[in-house]
Amino acid sequence: MGDELLQQSLPEQGLIQQGPALERRLRATLDSLLDPHILLVAVRDSAGEVVDFEYADANAAACAYNGRTREDLIGRRLLDLLPAHVSSGLFEMYKNV
């Protein structure tokens, strides 16, 4: 059943077959955006509660906005870089997205 859903959601497996070429196009598109865009992945504790987020991707504008290189952002934890997000309430807002 799961395989059928995947096949239905990706017509003729076109996206999968494009692999690295699609990834390069996506990177070029994201990096051409003037606005900062990041991808955060939830970090959960043993009970499943979100305790932090990890930077999984960031475009060039996000790197410039944060004053860091992409290599310095990717893999880092949000609250290590921006601990005030807890006291400001932003962290709770992130958790509810």
Coordinates of C-alpha atoms in Angstrom, one line a residue:
M1 CA 0.0 0.0 0.0
G2 CA 2.8 2.5 0.9
D3 CA 4.5 1.9 -2.4
E4 CA 1.3 2.6 -4.3
L5 CA 0.9 5.9 -2.5
L6 CA 4.5 6.9 -3.3
Q7 CA 4.0 6.0 -7.0
Q8 CA 0.7 8.0 -7.1
S9 CA 2.3 11.0 -5.4
L10 CA 5.3 11.1 -7.8
P11 CA 4.1 10.6 -11.3
E12 CA 6.3 8.1 -13.2
Q13 CA 8.9 8.5 -10.4
G14 CA 10.1 11.6 -12.3
L15 CA 11.3 13.5 -9.2
I16 CA 13.2 10.5 -7.9
Q17 CA 14.9 9.8 -11.2
Q18 CA 16.1 13.4 -11.3
G19 CA 18.0 13.0 -8.0
P20 CA 21.1 15.2 -8.0
A21 CA 20.0 17.4 -10.8
L22 CA 16.8 18.2 -9.0
E23 CA 18.7 18.9 -5.8
R24 CA 21.1 21.3 -7.7
R25 CA 18.1 23.2 -9.2
L26 CA 16.4 23.4 -5.8
R27 CA 19.6 24.7 -4.2
A28 CA 20.0 27.3 -7.0
T29 CA 16.3 28.4 -6.5
L30 CA 16.6 28.7 -2.8
D31 CA 19.9 30.6 -3.0
S32 CA 18.4 33.0 -5.5
L33 CA 15.6 34.1 -3.1
L34 CA 16.2 37.4 -1.4
D35 CA 14.4 36.4 1.8
P36 CA 16.0 34.2 4.4
H37 CA 14.7 30.6 4.3
I38 CA 15.7 27.8 6.7
L39 CA 14.7 24.2 7.3
L40 CA 14.6 23.2 10.9
V41 CA 14.2 19.6 12.1
A42 CA 12.6 18.9 15.5
V43 CA 14.9 17.4 18.2
R44 CA 12.7 15.4 20.6
D45 CA 13.3 13.9 24.0
S46 CA 12.5 10.3 25.0
A47 CA 8.9 11.3 25.6
G48 CA 8.6 12.8 22.1
E49 CA 8.5 16.4 23.3
V50 CA 10.2 18.9 21.1
V51 CA 13.2 20.2 23.0
D52 CA 15.1 22.0 20.3
F53 CA 15.5 22.3 16.5
E54 CA 18.4 21.5 14.3
Y55 CA 19.3 23.5 11.2
A56 CA 18.9 21.1 8.2
D57 CA 19.2 23.7 5.4
A58 CA 19.6 27.4 4.9
N59 CA 19.7 29.6 1.8
A60 CA 22.3 32.3 1.2
A61 CA 20.0 35.1 2.5
A62 CA 19.5 33.2 5.8
C63 CA 23.2 32.7 6.2
A64 CA 23.8 36.5 5.6
Y65 CA 21.0 37.4 8.0
N66 CA 22.5 35.2 10.8
G67 CA 26.1 36.2 10.0
R68 CA 27.2 32.6 9.5
T69 CA 28.2 30.4 6.7
R70 CA 25.9 27.6 5.6
E71 CA 28.5 25.1 6.9
D72 CA 28.4 26.8 10.3
L73 CA 24.6 26.7 10.5
I74 CA 23.8 23.2 9.2
G75 CA 23.7 20.6 12.0
R76 CA 23.7 23.3 14.8
R77 CA 20.9 23.6 17.3
L78 CA 18.6 26.6 17.3
L79 CA 18.8 27.2 21.0
D80 CA 22.6 27.0 21.0
L81 CA 22.7 29.9 18.6
L82 CA 19.6 31.8 19.8
P83 CA 18.9 30.9 23.4
A84 CA 16.7 34.0 23.9
H85 CA 14.1 32.4 21.7
V86 CA 12.9 30.6 24.8
S87 CA 12.3 33.7 26.9
S88 CA 10.9 35.6 24.0
G89 CA 8.3 32.9 23.3
L90 CA 9.5 32.3 19.8
F91 CA 10.6 28.7 20.6
E92 CA 7.0 27.9 21.7
M93 CA 5.7 29.4 18.4
Y94 CA 8.2 27.3 16.4
K95 CA 6.9 24.2 18.2
N96 CA 3.3 24.9 17.1
V97 CA 4.1 25.2 13.4

